[in-house]
Short mmCIF file of C-alpha atoms and ligand atoms in Angstrom, two decimals:
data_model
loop_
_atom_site.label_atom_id
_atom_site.label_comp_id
_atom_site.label_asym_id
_atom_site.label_seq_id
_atom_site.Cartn_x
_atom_site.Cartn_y
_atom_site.Cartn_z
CA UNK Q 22 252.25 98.63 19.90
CA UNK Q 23 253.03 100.04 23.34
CA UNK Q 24 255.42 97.85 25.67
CA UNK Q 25 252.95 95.58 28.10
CA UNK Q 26 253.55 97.73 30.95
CA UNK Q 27 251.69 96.35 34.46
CA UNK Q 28 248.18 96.96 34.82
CA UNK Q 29 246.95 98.98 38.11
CA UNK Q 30 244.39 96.27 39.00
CA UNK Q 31 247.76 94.19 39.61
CA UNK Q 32 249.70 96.71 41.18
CA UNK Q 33 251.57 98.81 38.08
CA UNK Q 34 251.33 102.56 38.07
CA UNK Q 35 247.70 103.85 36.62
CA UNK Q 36 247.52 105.88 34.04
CA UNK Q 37 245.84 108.82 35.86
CA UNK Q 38 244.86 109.85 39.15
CA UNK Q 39 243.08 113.00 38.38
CA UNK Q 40 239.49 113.33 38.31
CA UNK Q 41 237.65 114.11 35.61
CA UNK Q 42 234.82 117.06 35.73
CA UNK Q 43 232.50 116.96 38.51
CA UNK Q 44 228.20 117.41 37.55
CA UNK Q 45 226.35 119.36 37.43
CA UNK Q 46 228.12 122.28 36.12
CA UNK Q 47 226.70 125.94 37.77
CA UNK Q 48 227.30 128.99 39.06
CA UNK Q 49 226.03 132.44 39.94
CA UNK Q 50 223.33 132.49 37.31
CA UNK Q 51 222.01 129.22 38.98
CA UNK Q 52 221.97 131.00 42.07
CA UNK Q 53 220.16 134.56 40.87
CA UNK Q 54 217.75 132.62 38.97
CA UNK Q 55 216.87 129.82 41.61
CA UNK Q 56 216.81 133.41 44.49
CA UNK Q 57 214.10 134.96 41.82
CA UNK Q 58 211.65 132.20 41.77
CA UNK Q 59 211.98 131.76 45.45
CA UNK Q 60 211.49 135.37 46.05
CA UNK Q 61 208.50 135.41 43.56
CA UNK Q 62 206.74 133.60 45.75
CA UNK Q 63 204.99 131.33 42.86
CA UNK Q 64 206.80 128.16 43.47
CA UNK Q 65 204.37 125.85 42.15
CA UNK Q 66 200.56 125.91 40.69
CA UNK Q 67 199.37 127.55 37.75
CA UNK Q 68 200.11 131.17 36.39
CA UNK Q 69 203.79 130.99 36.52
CA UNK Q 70 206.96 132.83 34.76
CA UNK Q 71 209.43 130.60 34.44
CA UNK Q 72 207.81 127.18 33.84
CA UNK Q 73 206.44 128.79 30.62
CA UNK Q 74 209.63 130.44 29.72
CA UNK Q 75 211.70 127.22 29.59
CA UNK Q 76 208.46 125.22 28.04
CA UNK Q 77 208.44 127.47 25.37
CA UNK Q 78 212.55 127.33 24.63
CA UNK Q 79 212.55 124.08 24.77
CA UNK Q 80 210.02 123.61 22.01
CA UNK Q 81 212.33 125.75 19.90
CA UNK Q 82 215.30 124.23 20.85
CA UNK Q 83 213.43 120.65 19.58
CA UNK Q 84 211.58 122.52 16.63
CA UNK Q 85 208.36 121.34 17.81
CA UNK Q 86 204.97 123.37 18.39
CA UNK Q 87 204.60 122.37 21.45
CA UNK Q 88 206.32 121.29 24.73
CA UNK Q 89 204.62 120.39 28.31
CA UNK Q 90 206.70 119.93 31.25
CA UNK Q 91 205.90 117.35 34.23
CA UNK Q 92 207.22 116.10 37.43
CA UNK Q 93 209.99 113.36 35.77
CA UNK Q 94 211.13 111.37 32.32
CA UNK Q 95 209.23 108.34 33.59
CA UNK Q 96 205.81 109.77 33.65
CA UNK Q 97 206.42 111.67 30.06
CA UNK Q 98 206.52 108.59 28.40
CA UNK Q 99 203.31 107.21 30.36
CA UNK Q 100 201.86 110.60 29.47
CA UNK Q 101 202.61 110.81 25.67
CA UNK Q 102 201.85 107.17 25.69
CA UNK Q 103 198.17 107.96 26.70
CA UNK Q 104 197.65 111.27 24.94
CA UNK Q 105 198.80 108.94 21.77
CA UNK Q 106 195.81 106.85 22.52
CA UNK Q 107 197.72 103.90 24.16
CA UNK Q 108 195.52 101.71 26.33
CA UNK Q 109 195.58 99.11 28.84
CA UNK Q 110 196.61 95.92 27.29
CA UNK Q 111 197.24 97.59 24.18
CA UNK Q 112 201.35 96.49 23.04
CA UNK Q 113 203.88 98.97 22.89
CA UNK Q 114 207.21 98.18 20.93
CA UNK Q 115 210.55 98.89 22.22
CA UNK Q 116 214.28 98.15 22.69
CA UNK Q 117 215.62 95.97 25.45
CA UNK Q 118 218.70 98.08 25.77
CA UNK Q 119 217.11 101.27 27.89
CA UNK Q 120 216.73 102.76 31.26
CA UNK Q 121 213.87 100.54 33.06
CA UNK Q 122 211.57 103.46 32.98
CA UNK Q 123 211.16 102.91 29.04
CA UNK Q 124 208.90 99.66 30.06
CA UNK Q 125 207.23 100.43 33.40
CA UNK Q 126 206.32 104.15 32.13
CA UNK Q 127 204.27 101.96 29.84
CA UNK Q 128 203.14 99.12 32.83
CA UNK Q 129 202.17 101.62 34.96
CA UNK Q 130 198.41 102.18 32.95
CA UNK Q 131 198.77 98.58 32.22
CA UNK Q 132 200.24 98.90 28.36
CA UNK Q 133 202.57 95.44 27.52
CA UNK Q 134 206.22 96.33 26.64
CA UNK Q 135 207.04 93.94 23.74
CA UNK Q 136 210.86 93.92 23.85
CA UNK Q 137 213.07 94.13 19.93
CA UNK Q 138 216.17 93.43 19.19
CA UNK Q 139 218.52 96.58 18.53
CA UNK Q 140 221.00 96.86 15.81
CA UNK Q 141 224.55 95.58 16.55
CA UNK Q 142 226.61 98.28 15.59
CA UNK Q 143 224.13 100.98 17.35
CA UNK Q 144 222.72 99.44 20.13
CA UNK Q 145 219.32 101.11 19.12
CA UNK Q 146 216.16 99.71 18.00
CA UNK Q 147 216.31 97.85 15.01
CA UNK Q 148 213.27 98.82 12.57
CA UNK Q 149 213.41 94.91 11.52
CA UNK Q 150 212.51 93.31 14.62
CA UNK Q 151 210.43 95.70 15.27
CA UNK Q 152 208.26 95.07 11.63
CA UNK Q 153 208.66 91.63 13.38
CA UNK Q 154 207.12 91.90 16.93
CA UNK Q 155 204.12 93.81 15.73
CA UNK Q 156 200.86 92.06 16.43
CA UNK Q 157 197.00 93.22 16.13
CA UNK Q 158 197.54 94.48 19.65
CA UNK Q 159 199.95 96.81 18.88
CA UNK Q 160 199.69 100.54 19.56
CA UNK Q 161 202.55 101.91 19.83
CA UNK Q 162 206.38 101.90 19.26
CA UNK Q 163 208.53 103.77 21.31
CA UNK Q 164 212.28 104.71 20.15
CA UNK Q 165 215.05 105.09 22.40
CA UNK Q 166 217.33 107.67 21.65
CA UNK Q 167 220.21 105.67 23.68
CA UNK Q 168 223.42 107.37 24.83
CA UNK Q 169 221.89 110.58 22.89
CA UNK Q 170 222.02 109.04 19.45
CA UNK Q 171 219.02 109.26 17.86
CA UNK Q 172 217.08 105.44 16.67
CA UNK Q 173 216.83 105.13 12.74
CA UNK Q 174 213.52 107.52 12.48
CA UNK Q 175 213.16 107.42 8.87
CA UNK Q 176 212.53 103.77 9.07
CA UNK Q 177 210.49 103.65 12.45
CA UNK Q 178 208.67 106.48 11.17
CA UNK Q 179 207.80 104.91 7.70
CA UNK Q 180 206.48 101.06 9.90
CA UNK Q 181 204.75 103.32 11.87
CA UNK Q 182 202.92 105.25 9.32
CA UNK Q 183 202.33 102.08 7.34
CA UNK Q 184 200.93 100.15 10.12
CA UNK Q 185 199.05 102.80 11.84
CA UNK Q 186 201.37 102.90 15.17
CA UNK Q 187 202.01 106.21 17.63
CA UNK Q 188 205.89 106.61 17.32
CA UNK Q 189 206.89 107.71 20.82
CA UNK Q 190 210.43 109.07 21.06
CA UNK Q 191 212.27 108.60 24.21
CA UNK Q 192 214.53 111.09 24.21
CA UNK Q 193 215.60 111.39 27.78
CA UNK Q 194 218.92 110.92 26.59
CA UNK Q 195 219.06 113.15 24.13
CA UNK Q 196 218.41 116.45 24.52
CA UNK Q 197 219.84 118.39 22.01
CA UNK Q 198 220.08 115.63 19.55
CA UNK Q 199 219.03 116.21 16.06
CA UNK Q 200 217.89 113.47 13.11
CA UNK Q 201 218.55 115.30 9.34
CA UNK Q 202 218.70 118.43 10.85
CA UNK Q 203 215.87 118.44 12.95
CA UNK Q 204 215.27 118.68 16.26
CA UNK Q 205 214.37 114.63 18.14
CA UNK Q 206 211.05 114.66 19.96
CA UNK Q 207 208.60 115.59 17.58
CA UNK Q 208 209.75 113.33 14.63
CA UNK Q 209 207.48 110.95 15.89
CA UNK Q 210 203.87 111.46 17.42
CA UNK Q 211 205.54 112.75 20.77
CA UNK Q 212 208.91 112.92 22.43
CA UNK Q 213 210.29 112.89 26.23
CA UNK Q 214 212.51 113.91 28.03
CA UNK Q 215 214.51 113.64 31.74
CA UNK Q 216 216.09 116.19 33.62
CA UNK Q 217 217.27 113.91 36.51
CA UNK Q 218 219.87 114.66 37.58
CA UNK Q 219 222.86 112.75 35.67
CA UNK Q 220 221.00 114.08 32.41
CA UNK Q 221 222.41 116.61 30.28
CA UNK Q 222 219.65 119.03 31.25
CA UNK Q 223 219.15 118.93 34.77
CA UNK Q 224 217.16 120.69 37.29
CA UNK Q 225 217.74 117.31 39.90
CA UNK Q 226 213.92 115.80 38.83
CA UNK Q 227 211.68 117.16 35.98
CA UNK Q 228 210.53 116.01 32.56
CA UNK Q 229 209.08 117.48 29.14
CA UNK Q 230 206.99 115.91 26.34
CA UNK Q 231 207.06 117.31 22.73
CA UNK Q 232 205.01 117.18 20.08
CA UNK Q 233 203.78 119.14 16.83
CA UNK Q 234 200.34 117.27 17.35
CA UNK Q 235 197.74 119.84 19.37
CA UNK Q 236 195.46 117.15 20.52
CA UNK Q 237 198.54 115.20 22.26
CA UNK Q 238 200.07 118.58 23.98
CA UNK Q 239 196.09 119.66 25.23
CA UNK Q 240 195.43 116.12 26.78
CA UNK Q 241 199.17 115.56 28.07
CA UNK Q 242 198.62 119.03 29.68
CA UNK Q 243 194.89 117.70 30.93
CA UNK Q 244 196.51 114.30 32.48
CA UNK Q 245 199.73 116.60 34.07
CA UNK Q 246 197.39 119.43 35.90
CA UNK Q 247 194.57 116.83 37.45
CA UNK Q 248 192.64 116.98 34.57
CA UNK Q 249 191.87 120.13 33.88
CA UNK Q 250 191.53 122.42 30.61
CA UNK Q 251 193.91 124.96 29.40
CA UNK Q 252 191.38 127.98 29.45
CA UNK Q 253 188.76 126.14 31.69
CA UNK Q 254 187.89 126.85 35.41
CA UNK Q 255 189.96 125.56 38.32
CA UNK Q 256 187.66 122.95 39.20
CA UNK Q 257 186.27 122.05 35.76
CA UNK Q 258 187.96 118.73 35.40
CA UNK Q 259 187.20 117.30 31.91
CA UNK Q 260 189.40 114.32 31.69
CA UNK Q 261 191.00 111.91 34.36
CA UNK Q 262 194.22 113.63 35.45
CA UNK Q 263 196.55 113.41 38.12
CA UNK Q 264 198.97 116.41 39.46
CA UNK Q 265 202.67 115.99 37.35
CA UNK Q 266 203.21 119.65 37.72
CA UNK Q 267 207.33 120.72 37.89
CA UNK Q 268 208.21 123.49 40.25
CA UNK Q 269 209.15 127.28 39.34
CA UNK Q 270 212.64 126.36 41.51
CA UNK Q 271 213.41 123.24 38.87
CA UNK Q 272 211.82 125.88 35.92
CA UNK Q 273 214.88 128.32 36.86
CA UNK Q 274 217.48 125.74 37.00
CA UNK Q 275 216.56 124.64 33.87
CA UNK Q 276 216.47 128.19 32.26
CA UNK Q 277 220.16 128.51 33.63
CA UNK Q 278 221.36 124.92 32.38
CA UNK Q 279 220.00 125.50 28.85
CA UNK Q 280 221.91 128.80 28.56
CA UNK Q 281 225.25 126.34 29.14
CA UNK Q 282 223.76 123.23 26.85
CA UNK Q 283 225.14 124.52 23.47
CA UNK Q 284 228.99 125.06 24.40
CA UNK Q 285 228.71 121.67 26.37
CA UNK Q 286 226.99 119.87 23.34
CA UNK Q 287 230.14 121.14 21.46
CA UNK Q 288 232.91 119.85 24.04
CA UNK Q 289 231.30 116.41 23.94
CA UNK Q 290 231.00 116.03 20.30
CA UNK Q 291 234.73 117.22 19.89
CA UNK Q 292 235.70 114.75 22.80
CA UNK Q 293 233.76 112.13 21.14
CA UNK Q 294 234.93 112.38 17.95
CA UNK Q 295 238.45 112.26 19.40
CA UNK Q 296 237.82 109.32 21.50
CA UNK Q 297 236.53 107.29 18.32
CA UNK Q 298 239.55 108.00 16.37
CA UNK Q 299 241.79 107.24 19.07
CA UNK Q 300 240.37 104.11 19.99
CA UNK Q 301 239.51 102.99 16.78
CA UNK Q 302 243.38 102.38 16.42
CA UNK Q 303 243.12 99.78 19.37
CA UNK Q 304 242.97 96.26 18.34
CA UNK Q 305 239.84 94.47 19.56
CA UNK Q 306 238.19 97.72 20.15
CA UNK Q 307 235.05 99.55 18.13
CA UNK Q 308 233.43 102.75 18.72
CA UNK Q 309 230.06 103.11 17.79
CA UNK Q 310 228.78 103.15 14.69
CA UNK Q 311 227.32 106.96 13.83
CA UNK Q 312 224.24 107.19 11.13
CA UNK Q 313 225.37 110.35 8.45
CA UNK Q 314 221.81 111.65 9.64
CA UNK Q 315 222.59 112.25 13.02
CA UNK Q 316 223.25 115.50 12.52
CA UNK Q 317 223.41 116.52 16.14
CA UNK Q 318 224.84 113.89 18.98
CA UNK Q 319 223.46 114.33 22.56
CA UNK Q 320 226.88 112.21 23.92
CA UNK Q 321 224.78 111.64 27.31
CA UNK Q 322 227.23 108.28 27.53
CA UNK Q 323 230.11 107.70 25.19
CA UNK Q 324 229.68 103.77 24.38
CA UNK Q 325 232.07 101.57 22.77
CA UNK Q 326 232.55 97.65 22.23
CA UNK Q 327 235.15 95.22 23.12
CA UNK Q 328 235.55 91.97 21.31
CA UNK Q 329 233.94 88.82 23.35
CA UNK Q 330 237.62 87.56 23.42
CA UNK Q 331 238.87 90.43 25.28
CA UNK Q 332 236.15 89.78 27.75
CA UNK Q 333 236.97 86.54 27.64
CA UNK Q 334 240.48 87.41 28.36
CA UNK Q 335 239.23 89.47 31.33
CA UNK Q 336 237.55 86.63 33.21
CA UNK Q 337 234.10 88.66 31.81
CA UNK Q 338 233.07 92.08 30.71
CA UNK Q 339 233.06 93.48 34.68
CA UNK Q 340 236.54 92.44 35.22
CA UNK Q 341 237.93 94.46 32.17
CA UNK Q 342 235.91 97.56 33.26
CA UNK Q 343 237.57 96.81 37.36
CA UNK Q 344 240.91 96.74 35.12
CA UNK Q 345 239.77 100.54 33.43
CA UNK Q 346 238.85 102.01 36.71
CA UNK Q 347 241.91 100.88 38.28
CA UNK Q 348 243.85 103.01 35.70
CA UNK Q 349 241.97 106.17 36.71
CA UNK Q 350 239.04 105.78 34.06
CA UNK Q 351 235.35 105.98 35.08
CA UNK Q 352 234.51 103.54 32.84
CA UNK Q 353 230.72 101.31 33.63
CA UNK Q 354 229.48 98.21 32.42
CA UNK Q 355 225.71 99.77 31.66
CA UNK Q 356 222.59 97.88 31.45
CA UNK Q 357 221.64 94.61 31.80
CA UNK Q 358 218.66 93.27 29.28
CA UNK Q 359 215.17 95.00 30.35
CA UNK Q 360 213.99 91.52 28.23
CA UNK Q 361 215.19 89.62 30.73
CA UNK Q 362 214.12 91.76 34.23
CA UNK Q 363 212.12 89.29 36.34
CA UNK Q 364 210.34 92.06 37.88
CA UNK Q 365 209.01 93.41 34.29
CA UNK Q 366 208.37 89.82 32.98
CA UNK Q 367 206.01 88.89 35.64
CA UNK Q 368 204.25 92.45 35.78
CA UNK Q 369 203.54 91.57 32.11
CA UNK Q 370 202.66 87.96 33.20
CA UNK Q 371 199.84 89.16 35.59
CA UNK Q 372 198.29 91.66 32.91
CA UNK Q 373 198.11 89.21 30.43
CA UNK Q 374 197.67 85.77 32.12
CA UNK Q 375 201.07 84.70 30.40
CA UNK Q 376 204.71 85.37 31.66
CA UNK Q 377 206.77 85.83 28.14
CA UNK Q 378 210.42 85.18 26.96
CA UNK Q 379 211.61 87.46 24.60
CA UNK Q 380 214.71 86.44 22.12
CA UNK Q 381 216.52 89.49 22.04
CA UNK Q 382 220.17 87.85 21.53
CA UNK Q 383 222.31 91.29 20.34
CA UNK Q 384 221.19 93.41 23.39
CA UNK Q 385 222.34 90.28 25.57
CA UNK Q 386 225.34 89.82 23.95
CA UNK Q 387 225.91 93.57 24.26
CA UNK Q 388 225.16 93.30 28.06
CA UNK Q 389 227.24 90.76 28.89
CA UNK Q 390 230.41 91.10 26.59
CA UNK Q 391 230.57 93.61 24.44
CA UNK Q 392 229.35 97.62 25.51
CA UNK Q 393 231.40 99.79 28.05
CA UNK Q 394 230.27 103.24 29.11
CA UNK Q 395 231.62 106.47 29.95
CA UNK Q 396 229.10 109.30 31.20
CA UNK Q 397 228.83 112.36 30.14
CA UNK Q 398 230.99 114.66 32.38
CA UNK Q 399 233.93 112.40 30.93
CA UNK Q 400 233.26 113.64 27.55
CA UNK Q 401 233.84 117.79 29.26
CA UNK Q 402 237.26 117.13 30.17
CA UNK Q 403 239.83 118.44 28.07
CA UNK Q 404 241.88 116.84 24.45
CA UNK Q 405 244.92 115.54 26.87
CA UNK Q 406 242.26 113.34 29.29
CA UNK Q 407 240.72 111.63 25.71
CA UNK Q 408 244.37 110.79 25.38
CA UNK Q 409 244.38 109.08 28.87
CA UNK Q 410 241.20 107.11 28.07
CA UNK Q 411 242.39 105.70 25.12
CA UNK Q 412 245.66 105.45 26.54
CA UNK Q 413 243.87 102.90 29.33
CA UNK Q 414 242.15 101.07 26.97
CA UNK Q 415 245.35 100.30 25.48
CA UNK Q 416 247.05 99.09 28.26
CA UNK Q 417 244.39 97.07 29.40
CA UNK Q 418 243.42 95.54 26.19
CA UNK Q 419 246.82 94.86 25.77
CA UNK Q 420 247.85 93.34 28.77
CA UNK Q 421 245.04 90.80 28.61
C1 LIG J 21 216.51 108.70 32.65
C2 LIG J 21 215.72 107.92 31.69
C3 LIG J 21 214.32 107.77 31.80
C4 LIG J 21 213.55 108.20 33.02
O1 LIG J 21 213.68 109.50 33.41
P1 LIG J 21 213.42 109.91 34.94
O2 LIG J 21 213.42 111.41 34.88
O3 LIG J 21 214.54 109.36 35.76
O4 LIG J 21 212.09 109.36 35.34
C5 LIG J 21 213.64 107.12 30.79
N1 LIG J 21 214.28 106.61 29.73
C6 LIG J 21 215.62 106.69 29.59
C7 LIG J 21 216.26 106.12 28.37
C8 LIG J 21 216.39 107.33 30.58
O5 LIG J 21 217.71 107.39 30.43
#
């Protein structure tokens, strides 16, 4: 136990100043890559070099068959969605504790998000609400990968399989991220993926759905390129399709980013693992729980709880996270419950005649008094700045 020394929010000397590492992360291969596409003159369309380049790593680096890039993570989950046979009105299953875009990729073709609980210790979707929440209407469950650790996809994968679901992965989180030693994405039916630009893979906008499953990469291409066929003629349009297309400029950063995703993958997992130790020594404080079968972490945000009573303490969750920012830490109070977004709730309300509530009461107790986040481009600092974090954490938690 450290002497209560005063907290910065009060006026006491923080425990850092220093910034920690700026994102994206680039450099001259950024620059000679970005120069040849622009000097290649294809910068968008069909027929290109690059686009099929990084499609084709990326399937390897997710050991899936196939991969098909388009214009954003939002409209890869609409797109896998719909390859997966998902339908207006037709129920999709998800977590409450996600990026917006998990539900209105979904509302945008007029598919119902039907919100589960997650799992306390995870904050991911728990496989026994979701064994719950399934009705005749239901199509399709879609597992977020939050933070980059990936949902329990043994379970979700045996419910689905039982109960003849799609299992969609969200993965925009989690690139990288592996369940027993394979690659997240194409556990399920399909995976997505974001490469906006706070992601871990970023080329500022873009997207990519996986999948092992032929007829879901052909008709996810079809909706992406206005409907066309792989082999067929320009204007033979065989299915409804819209253009989704990313451009040879993102394709190149991209092909530059992945060649720096494996030693950053490494730095976060060593931060993380440091950060959980170290703050696992703090009273009221509890890293995340870690399933033995994630066998590779994405880290896109380092989470960890507080106990109610220190928010309590605090005067509410917010004011302790003021109290870590004051000391120099970046920390962020995260998401508020997607089962509780007005906006969604009515959207749902005019497709179905009937505005629902949705009991989801671990993700809102997470929300409101339990989950802080750190991004990323914490996690790429060096051993000495983990030390400072937990350090703060201390003090604050403390002090309280
Ligand atoms: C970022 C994100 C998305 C959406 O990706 P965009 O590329 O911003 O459209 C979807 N789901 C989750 C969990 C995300 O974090």
């Amino acid at each position: 136990m450290g002497t209560t020394q005063a907290l910065a929010s009060r006026g006491g000397a923080p425990v850092r100043t220093a910034p920690f590492p700026a994102w994206p992360v680039f450099g001259e291969l950024e620059e000679r890559l970005v120069l040849e596409a622009l000097r290649s003159g294809k910068w968008g369309g069909v027929g290109r070099d690059k686009l099929v380049e990084v499609e084709e790593a990326f399937a390897r680096l997710h050991d899936a068959k196939y991969a098909v890039s388009v214009a954003n993570g939002t409209i890869a989950i609409t797109l896998a969605l719909k390859a997966a046979g998902v339908g207006p009105g037709d129920e999709v299953i998800m977590p409450p504790y996600t990026f917006v875009a998990t539900a209105t990729s979904a509302l945008l073709f007029g598919a119902i998000p039907v919100f589960a609980d997650v799992e306390a210790d995870t904050l991911l979707l728990d496989p026994e609400r979701v064994e719950e929440a399934i009705t005749p209407r239901t199509k399709a469950i879609v597992a977020v990968h939050i933070a980059g650790a990936p949902a329990n996809m043994d379970r979700l994968g045996e419910i689905a399989a039982r109960r003849g679901l799609a299992l969609i992965e969200d993965a925009a989180q989690a690139v990288g991220a592996r369940w027993n030693g394979i690659g997240v994405g194409a556990i399920g039916d399909a995976g997505t993926f974001s490469f906006q630009s706070s992601k871990n893979l970023n080329s500022g906008e873009g997207g990519m759905i996986v999948t092992n499953r032929e007829d879901i990469a052909d008709l996810a291409w079809s909706y992406a390129n206005a409907g066309r066929v792989r082999e067929g003629a320009w204007y033979q349009h065989e299915n409804v399709g819209w253009n989704f297309r990313l451009t040879e400029l993102q394709a190149a950063l991209l092909l530059a980013q992945m060649t720096r995703l494996g030693e950053q993958m490494a730095t976060r997992e060593r931060n993380a693992s440091l950060l959980d130790a170290l703050l696992a020594d703090v009273a009221g404080v509890c890293p995340m729980k870690r399933d033995p079968r994630i066998t590779e972490h994405a880290h896109h945000l380092y989470m960890f709880r507080v106990a109610p009573e220190l928010a309590r303490a605090a005067g509410g969750k917010a004011e302790l996270v003021r109290h870590l920012q004051a000391e120099g830490i970046p920390a962020a109070s995260g998401y508020v419950p997607l089962s509780g977004n007005q906006a969604v709730l009515a959207e749902i309300g005019k497709l179905t005649g009937t505005v629902p509530t949705f009991d989801c009461p671990v993700c809102d107790n997470a929300c409101e008094n339990e989950a802080i986040w750190l991004t990323q481009n914490v996690l790429l600092a060096g051993e000495a700045d983990m030390h400072d974090v937990a350090r703060a954490v201390r003090k604050v938690t403390e002090a309280l």
